[in-house]
CSV table of C-alpha atoms and ligand atoms in Angstrom, one decimal:
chain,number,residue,atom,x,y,z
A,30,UNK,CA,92.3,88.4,73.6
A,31,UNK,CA,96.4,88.6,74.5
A,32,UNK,CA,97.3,92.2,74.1
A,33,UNK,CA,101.0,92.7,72.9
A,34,UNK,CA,102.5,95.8,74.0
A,35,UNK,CA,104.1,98.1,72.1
A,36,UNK,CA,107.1,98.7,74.4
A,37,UNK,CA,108.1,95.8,76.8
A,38,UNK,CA,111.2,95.1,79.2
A,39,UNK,CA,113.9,92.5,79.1
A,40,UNK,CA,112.6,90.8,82.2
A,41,UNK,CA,108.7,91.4,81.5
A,42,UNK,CA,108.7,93.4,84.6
A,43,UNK,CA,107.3,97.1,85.1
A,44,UNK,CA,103.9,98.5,83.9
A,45,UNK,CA,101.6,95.8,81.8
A,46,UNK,CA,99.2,96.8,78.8
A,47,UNK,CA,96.7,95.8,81.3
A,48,UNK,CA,97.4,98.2,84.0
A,49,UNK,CA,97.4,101.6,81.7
A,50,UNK,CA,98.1,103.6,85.0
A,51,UNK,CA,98.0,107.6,85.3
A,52,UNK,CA,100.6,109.8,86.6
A,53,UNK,CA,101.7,113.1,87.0
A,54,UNK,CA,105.7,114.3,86.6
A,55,UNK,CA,108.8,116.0,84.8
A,56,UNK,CA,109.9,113.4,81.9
A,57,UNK,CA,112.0,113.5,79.2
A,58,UNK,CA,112.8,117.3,80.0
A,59,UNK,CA,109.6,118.5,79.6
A,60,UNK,CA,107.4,120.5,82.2
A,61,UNK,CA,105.4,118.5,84.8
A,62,UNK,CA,102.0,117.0,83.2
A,63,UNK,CA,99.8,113.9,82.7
A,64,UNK,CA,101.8,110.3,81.9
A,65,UNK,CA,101.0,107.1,81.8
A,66,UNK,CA,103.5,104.3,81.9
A,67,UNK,CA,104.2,100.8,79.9
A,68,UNK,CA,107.3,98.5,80.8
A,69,UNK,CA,109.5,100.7,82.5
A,70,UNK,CA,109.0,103.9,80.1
A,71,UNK,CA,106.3,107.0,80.7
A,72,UNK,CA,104.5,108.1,78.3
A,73,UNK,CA,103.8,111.5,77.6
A,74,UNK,CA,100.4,112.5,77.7
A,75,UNK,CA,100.4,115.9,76.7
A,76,UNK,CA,102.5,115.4,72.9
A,77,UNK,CA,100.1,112.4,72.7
A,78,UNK,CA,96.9,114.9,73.1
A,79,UNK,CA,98.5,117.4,71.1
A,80,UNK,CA,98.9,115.4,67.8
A,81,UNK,CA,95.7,114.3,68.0
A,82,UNK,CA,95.8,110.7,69.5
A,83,UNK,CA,93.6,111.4,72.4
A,84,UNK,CA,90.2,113.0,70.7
A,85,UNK,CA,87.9,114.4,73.5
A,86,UNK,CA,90.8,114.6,76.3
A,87,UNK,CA,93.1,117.2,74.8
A,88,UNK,CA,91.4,120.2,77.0
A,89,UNK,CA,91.7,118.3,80.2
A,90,UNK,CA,95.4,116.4,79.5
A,91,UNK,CA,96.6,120.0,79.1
A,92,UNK,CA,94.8,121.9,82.2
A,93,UNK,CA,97.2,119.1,84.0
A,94,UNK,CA,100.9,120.6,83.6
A,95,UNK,CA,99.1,124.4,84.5
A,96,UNK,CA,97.3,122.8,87.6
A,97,UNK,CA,100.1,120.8,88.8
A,98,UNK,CA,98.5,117.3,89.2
A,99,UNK,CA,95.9,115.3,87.7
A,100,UNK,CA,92.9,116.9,88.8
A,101,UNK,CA,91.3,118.1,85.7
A,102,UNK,CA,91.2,115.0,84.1
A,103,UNK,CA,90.0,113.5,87.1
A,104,UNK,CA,87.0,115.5,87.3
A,105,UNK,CA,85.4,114.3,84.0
A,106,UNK,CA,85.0,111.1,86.3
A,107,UNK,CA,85.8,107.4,86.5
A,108,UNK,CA,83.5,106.1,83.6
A,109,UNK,CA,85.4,108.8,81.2
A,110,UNK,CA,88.9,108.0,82.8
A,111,UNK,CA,87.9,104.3,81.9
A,112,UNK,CA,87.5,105.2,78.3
A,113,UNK,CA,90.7,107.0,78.3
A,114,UNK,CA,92.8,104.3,79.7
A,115,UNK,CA,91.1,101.8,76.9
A,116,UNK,CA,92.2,104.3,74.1
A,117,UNK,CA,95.2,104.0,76.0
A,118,UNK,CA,95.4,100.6,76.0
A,119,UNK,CA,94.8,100.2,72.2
A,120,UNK,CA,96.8,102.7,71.3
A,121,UNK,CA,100.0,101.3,73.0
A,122,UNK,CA,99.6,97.8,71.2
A,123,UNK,CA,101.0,96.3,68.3
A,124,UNK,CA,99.5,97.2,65.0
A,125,UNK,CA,98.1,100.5,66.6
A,126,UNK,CA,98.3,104.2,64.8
A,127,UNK,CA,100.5,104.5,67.1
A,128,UNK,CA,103.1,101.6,66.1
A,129,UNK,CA,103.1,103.3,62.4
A,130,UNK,CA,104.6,106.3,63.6
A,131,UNK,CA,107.6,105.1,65.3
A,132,UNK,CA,108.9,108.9,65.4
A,133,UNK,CA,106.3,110.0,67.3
A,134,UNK,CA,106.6,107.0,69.8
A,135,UNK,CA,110.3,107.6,70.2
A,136,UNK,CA,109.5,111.3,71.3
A,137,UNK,CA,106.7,110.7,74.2
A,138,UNK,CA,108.6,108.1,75.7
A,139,UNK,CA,111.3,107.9,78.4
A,140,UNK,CA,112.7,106.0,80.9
A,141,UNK,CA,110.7,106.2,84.2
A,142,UNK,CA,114.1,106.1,86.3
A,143,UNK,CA,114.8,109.4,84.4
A,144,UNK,CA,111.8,110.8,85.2
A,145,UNK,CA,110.5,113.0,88.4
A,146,UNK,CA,107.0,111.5,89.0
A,147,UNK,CA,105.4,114.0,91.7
A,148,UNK,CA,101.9,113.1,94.3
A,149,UNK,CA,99.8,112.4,91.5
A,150,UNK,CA,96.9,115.0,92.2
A,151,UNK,CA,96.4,117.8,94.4
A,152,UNK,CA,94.8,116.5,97.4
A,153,UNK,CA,92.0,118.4,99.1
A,154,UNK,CA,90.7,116.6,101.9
A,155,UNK,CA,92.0,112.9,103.4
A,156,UNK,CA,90.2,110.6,105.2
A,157,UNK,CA,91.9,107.8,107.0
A,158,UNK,CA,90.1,104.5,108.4
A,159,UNK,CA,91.0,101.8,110.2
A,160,UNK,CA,89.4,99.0,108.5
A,161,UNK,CA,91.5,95.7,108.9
A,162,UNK,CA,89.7,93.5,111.5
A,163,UNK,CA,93.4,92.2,112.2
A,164,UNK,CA,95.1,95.3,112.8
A,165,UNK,CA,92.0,96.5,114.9
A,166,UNK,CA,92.6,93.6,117.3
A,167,UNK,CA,95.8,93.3,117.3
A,168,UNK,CA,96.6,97.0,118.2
A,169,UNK,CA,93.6,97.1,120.4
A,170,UNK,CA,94.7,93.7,122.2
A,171,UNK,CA,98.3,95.6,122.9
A,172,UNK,CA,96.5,98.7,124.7
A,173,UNK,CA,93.5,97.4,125.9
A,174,UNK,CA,93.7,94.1,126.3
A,175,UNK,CA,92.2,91.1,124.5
A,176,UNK,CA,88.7,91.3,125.7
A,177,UNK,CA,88.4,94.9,125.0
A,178,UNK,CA,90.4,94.8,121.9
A,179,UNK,CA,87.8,95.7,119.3
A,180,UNK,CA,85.8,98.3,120.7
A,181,UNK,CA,81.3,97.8,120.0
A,182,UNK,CA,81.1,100.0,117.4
A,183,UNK,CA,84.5,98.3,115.2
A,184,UNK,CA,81.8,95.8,113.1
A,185,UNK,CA,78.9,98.4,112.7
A,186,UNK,CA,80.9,101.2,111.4
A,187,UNK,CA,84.2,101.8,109.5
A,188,UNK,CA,85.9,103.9,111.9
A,189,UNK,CA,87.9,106.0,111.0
A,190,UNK,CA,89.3,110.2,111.8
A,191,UNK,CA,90.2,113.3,109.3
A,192,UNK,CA,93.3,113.1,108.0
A,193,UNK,CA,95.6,116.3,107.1
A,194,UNK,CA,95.9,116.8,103.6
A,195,UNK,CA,98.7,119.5,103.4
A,196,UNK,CA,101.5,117.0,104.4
A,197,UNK,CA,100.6,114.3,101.8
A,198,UNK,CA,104.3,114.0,100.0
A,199,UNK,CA,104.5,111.6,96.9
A,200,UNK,CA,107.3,109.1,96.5
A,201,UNK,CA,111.0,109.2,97.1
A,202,UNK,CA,110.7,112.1,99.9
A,203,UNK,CA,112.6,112.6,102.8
A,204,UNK,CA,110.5,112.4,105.7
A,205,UNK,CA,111.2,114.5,109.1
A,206,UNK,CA,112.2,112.8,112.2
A,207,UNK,CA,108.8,113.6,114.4
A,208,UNK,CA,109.0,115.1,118.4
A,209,UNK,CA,106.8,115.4,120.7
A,210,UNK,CA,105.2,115.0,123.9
A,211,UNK,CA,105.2,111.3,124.9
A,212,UNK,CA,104.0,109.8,128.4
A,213,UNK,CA,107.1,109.5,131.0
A,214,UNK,CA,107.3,108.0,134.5
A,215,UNK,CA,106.4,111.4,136.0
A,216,UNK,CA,104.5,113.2,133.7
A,217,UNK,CA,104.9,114.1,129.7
A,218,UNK,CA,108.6,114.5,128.3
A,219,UNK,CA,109.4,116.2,125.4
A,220,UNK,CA,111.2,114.6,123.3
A,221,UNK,CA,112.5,112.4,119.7
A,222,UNK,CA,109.7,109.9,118.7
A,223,UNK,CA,111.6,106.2,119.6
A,224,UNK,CA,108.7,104.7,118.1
A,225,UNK,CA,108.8,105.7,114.6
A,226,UNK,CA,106.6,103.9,112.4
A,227,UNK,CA,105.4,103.2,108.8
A,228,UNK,CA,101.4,102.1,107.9
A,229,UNK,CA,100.9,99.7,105.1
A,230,UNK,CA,97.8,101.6,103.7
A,231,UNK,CA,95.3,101.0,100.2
A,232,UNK,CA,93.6,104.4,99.0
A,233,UNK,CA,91.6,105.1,96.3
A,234,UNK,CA,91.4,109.0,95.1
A,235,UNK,CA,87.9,110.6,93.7
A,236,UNK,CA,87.1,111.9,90.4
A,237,UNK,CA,83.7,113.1,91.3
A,238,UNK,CA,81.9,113.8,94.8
A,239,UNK,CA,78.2,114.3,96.4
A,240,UNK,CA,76.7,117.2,96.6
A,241,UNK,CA,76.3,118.8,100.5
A,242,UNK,CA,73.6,117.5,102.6
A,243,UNK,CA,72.6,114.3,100.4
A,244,UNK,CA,74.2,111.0,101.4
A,245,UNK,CA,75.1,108.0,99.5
A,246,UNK,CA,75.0,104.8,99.7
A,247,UNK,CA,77.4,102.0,99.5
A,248,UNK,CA,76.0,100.7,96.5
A,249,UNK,CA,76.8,104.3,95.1
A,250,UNK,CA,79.8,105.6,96.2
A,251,UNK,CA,82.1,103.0,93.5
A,252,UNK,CA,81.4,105.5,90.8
A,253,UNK,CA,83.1,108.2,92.6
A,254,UNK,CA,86.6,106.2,92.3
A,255,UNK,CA,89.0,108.0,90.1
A,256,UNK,CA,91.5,105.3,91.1
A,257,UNK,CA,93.6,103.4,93.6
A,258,UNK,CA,97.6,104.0,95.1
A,259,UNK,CA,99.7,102.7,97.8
A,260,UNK,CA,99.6,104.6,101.2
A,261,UNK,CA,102.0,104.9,103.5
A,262,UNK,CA,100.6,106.3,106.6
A,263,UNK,CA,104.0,107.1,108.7
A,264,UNK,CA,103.3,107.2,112.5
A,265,UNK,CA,105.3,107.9,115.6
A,266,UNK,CA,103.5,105.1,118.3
A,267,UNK,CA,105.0,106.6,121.4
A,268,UNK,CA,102.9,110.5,121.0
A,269,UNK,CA,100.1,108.3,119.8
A,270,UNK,CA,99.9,106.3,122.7
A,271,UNK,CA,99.5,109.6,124.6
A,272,UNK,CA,97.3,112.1,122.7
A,273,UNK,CA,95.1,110.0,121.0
A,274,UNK,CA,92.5,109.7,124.3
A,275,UNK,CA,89.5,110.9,124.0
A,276,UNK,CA,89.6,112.1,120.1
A,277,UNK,CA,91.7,110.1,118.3
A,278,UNK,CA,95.5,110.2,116.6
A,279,UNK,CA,96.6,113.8,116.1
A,280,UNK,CA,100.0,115.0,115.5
A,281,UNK,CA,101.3,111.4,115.7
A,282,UNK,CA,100.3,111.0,112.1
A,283,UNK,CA,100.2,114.2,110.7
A,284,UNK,CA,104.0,115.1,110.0
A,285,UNK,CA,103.7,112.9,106.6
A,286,UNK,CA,102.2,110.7,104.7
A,287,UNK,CA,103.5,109.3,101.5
A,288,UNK,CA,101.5,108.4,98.6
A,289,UNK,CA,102.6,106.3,95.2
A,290,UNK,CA,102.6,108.4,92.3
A,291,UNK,CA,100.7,106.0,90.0
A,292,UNK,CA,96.9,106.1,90.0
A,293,UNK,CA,95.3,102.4,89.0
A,294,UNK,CA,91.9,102.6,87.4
A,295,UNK,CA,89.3,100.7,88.9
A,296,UNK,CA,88.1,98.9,85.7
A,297,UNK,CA,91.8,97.7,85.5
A,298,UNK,CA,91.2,95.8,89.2
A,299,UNK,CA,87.7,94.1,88.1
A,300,UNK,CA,89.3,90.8,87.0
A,301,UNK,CA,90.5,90.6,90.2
A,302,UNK,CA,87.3,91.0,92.4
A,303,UNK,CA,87.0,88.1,95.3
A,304,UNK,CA,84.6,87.6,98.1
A,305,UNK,CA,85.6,88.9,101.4
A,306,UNK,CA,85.0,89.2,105.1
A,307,UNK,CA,81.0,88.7,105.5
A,308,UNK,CA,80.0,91.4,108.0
A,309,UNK,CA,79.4,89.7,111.7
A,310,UNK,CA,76.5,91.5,112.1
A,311,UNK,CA,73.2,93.1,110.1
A,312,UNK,CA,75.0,96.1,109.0
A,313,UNK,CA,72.2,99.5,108.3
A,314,UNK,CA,70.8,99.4,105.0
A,315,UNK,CA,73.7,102.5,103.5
A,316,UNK,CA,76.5,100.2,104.4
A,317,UNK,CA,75.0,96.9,102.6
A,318,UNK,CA,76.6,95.8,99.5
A,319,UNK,CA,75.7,93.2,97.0
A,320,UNK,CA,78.0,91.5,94.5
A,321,UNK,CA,81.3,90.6,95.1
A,322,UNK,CA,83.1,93.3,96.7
A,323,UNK,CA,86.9,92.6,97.5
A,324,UNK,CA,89.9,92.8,95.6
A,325,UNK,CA,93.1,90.5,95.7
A,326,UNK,CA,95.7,93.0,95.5
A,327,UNK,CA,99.2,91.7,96.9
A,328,UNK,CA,100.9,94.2,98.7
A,329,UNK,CA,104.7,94.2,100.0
A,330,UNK,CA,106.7,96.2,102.8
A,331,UNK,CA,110.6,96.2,102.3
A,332,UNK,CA,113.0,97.6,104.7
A,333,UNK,CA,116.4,99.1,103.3
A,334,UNK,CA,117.6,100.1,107.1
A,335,UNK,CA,120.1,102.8,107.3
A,336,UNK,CA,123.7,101.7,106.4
A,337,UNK,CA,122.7,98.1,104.4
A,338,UNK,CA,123.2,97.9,100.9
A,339,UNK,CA,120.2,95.4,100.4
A,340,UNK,CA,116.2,95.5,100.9
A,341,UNK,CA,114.7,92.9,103.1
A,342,UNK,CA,110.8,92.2,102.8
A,343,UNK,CA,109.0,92.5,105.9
A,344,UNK,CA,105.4,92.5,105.1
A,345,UNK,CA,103.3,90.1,102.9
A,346,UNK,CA,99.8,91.5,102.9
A,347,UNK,CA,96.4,91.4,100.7
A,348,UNK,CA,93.6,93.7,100.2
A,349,UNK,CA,91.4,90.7,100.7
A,350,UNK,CA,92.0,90.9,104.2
A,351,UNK,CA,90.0,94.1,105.1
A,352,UNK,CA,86.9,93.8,106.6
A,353,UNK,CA,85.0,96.9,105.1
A,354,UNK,CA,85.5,98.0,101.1
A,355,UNK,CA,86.3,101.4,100.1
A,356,UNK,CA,82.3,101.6,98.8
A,357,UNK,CA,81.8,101.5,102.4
A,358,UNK,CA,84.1,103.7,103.7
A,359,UNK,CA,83.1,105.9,101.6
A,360,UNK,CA,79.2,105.7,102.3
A,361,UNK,CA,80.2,106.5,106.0
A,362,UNK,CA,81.8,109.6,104.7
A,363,UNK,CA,78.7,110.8,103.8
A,364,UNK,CA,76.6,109.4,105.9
A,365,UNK,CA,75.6,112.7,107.9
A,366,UNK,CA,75.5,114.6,104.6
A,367,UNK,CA,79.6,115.4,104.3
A,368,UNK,CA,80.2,116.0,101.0
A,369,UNK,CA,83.2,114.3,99.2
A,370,UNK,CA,84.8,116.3,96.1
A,371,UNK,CA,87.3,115.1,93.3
A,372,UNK,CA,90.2,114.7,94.5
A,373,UNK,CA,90.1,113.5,98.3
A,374,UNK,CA,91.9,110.6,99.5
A,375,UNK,CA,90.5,108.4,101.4
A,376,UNK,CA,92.8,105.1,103.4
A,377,UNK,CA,92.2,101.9,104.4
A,378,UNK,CA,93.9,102.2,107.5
A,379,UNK,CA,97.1,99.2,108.1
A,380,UNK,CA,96.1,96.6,106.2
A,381,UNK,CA,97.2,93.3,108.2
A,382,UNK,CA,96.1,90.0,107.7
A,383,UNK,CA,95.5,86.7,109.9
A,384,UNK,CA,99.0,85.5,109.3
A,385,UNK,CA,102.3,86.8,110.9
A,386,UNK,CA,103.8,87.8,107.7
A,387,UNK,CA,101.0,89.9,107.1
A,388,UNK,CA,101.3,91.8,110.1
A,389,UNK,CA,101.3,95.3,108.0
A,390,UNK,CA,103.3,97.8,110.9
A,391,UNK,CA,106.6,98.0,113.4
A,392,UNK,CA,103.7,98.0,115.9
A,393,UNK,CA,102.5,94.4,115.5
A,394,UNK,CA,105.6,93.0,113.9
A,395,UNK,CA,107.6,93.5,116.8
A,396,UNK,CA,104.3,93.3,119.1
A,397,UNK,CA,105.2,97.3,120.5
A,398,UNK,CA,108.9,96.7,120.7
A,399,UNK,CA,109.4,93.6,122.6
A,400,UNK,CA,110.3,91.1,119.7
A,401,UNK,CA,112.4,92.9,117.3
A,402,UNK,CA,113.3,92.0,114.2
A,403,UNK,CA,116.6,90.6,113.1
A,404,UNK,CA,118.0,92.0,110.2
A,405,UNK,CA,121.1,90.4,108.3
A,406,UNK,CA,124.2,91.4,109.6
A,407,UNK,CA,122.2,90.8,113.0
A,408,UNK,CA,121.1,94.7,113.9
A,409,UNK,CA,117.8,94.3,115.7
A,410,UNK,CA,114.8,97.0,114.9
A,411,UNK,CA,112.1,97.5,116.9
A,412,UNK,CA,111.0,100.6,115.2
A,413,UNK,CA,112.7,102.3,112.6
A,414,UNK,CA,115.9,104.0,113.0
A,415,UNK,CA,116.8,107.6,111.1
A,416,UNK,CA,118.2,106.9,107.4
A,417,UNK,CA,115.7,103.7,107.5
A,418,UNK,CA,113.7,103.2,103.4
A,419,UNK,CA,110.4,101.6,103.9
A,420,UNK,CA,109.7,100.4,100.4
A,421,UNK,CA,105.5,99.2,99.5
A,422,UNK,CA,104.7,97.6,96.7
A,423,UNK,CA,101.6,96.3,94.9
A,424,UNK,CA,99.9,93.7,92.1
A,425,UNK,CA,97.2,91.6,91.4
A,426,UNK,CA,98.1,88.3,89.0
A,427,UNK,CA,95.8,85.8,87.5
A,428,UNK,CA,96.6,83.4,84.5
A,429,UNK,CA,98.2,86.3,81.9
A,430,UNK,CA,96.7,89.3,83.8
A,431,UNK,CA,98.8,91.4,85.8
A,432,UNK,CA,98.0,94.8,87.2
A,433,UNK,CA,101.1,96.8,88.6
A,434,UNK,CA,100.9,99.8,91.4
A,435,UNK,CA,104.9,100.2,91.1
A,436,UNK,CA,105.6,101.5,94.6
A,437,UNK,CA,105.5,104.0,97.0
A,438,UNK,CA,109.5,104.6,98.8
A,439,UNK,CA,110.1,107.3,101.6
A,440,UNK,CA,113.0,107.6,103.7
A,441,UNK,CA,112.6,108.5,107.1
A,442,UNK,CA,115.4,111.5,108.3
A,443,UNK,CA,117.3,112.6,111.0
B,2,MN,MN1,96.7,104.7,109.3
């Protein structure tokens, strides 16, 4: 049945009925706390809660603003998040009790380009993977070369490393020009990253976890989702080159990593399941999953480069395009008995697809450097250069459906 929305924009962009998305931020000169958004307003949570709109989820909407993020109402799990984003949903539709009290409405709305949306939850531990069959041999082609670019264990395993969670930033932050030791003709050099880079990323955050010392299964771990966001997973290619032997990346990935401030609820994404990748070979029993288990999310990468006034897209990419789902990921989280809490991010690693348009990073778009991209005005980038936007965006669409992410934006500094 069409949904009509109670508040819509002139150009039917911004947030649909269908999306219902949850947030955490400073609007409409309140204190930080819980929002949602429809069109391009926020809604306010809280005021909703507190005059009784939201029975069952006052306690929880109003741990939020004392908290700082989301994580209370997180932790009464995905199945009662999905409940609250369909009272949501009916609530912020035509005809609603909502609609009859226009006063109300007027006072727990406001513009979400007034408003100061922060990192959506507290994040406690972050996981990123590496799970793009594209990426993986693309990147691994570059240092390896193409026989050796996917490495034995890439189609029996999501690989993937721990993640620091303490410089997860949300949108619209200024990120820190990285140093450090990169490889030089006669030894390490100290010095300015030149190979700054961004990460086209899909994460989902959890609502509930496993307990210590008891696995799960892939067929299990989709009821820990709390929700989905855009990654941006910024990188500096020249220190990774160097330290990453024998353990993996390190400090080349840890001086930020930007997250959108908008959490999309997995029952909002079901419309949009497809079949993906079949694995290439018999996978163990806790990574097997029935059903169809992709989604077709598009996802976007704009440049604004330092000193331009306008945004040039760089990236066309899908979610269908990964090889392994976040179920599975997640299932090799646990798989020694790790426990996973509400809460904890957990990446997708770049997520590139087969076409060139789709390559996701500065690393494969300019293949390491040597084929730069031409911008207008004719600069050339190979990497990015300080002052640089990256800009990631995401949506599924199908007949009338659409599902916004809104986007994730960081700058990168001097
Ligand atoms: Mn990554």
């Amino acid at each position: 049945m069409a949904r009509s929305p109670l508040l819509t924009t002139d150009t039917g962009e911004g947030f649909s009925i269908d999306t219902i998305p949850f947030g955490f931020g400073e609007a409409g000169g309140k204190q930080a706390a819980a929002l949602s958004a429809l069109g391009d307003q926020v809604v306010q949570l809280e005021s909703l809660a507190t005059q009784g709109f939201l029975p069952g989820f006052e306690e929880s909407i109003k741990m939020c603003s004392s908290y700082g993020g989301l994580n209370p109402l997180l932790k009464l799990g995905r199945d009662r998040l999905g409940e609250l984003r369909l009272l949501l949903q009916d609530l912020l539709q035509v005809g609603s009790e909502l609609d009859k009290d226009r006063t109300m409405l007027a006072n727990i709305v406001h513009p979400i380009d007034d408003s100061n949306l922060h990192l959506p939850v507290y994040i406690g531990d972050y996981t990123d993977f590496y799970a793009s069959k594209y990426h993986a041999e693309r990147v691994g082609a570059m240092f390896r070369g193409k026989e050796q670019a996917l490495q034995p264990n890439w189609r029996h395993l999501p690989v993937g490393y721990h993640g620091r969670s303490s410089s997860i930033v949300g949108s619209n932050r200024i990120i820190n020009w990285p140093s450090g030791q990169v490889k030089g003709e006669n030894g390490p050099v100290f010095q300015a990253s030149e190979k700054v880079d961004f990460e086209l990323e899909f994460g989902c955050i959890t609502a509930s976890g496993n307990s210590l010392g008891e696995p799960l299964s892939a067929e299990q771990t989709g009821d820990l989702i709390g929700g989905y966001v855009l990654v941006n997973d910024w990188s500096a290619r020249d220190i990774q080159a160097w330290e990453y032997v024998p353990l993996g990346p390190f400090t080349s990935k840890n001086f930020a990593t930007s997250v959108s401030p908008w959490i999309i609820h997995p029952d909002a994404l079901e419309p949009f399941r497809v079949e993906g990748a079949s694995p290439e070979v018999p996978l163990q029993t806790y990574l097997q999953q029935t059903g169809i288990t992709h989604y077709d999310i598009k996802l976007e990468v704009w440049l604004k480069p330092a000193g331009l006034d306008e945004k040039v897209k760089i990236c066309t990419s899908n979610t269908s395009h990964l090889y392994w789902t976040m179920e599975q990921m997640l299932a090799h989280q646990t798989v020694t008995g790790c426990n996973i809490r509400p809460g904890d991010l957990y990446a997708s690693g770049t997520v590139s697809g087969p076409a060139p348009e789709s390559r996701a990073c500065m690393l494969e778009i300019t293949e390491n450097g040597s084929t730069p991209l031409k911008l207008p005005g004719g600069k050339l980038r190979s990497f990015l250069e300080p002052g640089d936007q990256i800009i990631m965006k995401g949506y599924a669409e199908k007949g009338d459906l659409r599902v916004d992410f809104g986007e994730v934006r960081g700058q990168i500094g001097e």
